[in-house]
XYZ file of C-alpha atoms in Angstrom:
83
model
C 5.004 -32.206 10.447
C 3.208 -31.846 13.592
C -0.442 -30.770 13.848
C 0.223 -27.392 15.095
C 2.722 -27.265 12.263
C 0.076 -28.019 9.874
C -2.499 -25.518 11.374
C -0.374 -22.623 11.254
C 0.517 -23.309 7.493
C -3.087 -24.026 6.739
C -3.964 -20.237 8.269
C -1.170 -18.709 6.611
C -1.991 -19.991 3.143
C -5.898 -18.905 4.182
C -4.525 -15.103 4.831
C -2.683 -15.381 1.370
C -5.330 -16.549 -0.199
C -7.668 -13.747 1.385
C -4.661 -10.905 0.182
C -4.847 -12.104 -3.433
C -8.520 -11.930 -3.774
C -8.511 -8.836 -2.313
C -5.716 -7.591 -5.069
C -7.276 -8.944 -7.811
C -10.628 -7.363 -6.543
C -8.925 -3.795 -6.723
C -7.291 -4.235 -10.087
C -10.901 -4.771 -11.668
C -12.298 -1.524 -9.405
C -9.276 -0.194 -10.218
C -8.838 -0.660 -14.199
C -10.147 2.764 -15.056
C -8.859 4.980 -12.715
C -5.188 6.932 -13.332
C -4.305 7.019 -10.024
C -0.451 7.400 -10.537
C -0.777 10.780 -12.628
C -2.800 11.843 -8.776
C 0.262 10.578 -6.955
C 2.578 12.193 -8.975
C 0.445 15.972 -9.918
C -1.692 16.720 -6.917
C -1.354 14.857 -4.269
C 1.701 15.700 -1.508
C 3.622 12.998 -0.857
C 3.411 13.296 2.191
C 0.228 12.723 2.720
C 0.463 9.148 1.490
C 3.350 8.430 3.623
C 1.697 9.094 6.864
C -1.250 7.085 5.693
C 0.630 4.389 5.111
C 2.398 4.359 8.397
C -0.662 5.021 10.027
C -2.442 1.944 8.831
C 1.552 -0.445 8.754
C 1.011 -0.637 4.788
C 4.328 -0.589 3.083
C 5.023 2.160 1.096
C 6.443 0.050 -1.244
C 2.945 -1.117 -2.253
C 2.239 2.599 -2.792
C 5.031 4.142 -4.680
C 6.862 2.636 -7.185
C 10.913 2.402 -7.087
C 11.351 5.391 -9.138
C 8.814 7.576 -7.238
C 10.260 6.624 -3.580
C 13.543 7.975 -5.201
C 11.929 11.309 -6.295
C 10.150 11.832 -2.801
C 12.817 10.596 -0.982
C 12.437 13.733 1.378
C 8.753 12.708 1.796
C 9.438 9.307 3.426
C 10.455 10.166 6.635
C 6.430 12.230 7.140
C 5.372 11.416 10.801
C 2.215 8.989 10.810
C 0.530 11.733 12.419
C 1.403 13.928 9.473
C -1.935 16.505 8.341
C -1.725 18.853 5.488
């Protein structure tokens, strides 16, 4: 491999790195805290949906199969979306 190779593989494997900390950081602030039963009860779906495209997070990491299938007429919310 060439250098440049190597560099870009060594600051791809340093943003991974950074993502799982920051996942496994959550899940322990995070242990407690029902926030599916939110999702599902109280909280539009909308609303989540234009957050998500308003910060490019994929709403996959947000809803669950099953729930993107239920709100299915939520996913296409503008990013500029207010309730």
């Amino acid at each position: 491999k060439s250098v440049q190779g190597c560099d870009l593989a060594i600051e791809k494997a340093k943003k991974a790195l950074i993502t799982e900390e920051y996942k496994v950081h959550e899940k322990k602030e995070n242990k407690n805290i029902a926030l599916s039963t939110s999702k599902i009860n109280y909280m539009d779906p909308r609303i989540s949906v234009a957050w998500c495209k308003n910060h490019e997070i994929p709403i996959e990491k947000v809803f669950e199969k099953t729930l993107r299938m239920k709100f299915a007429w939520a996913m296409s919310a503008d990013p500029s979306w207010k309730f």
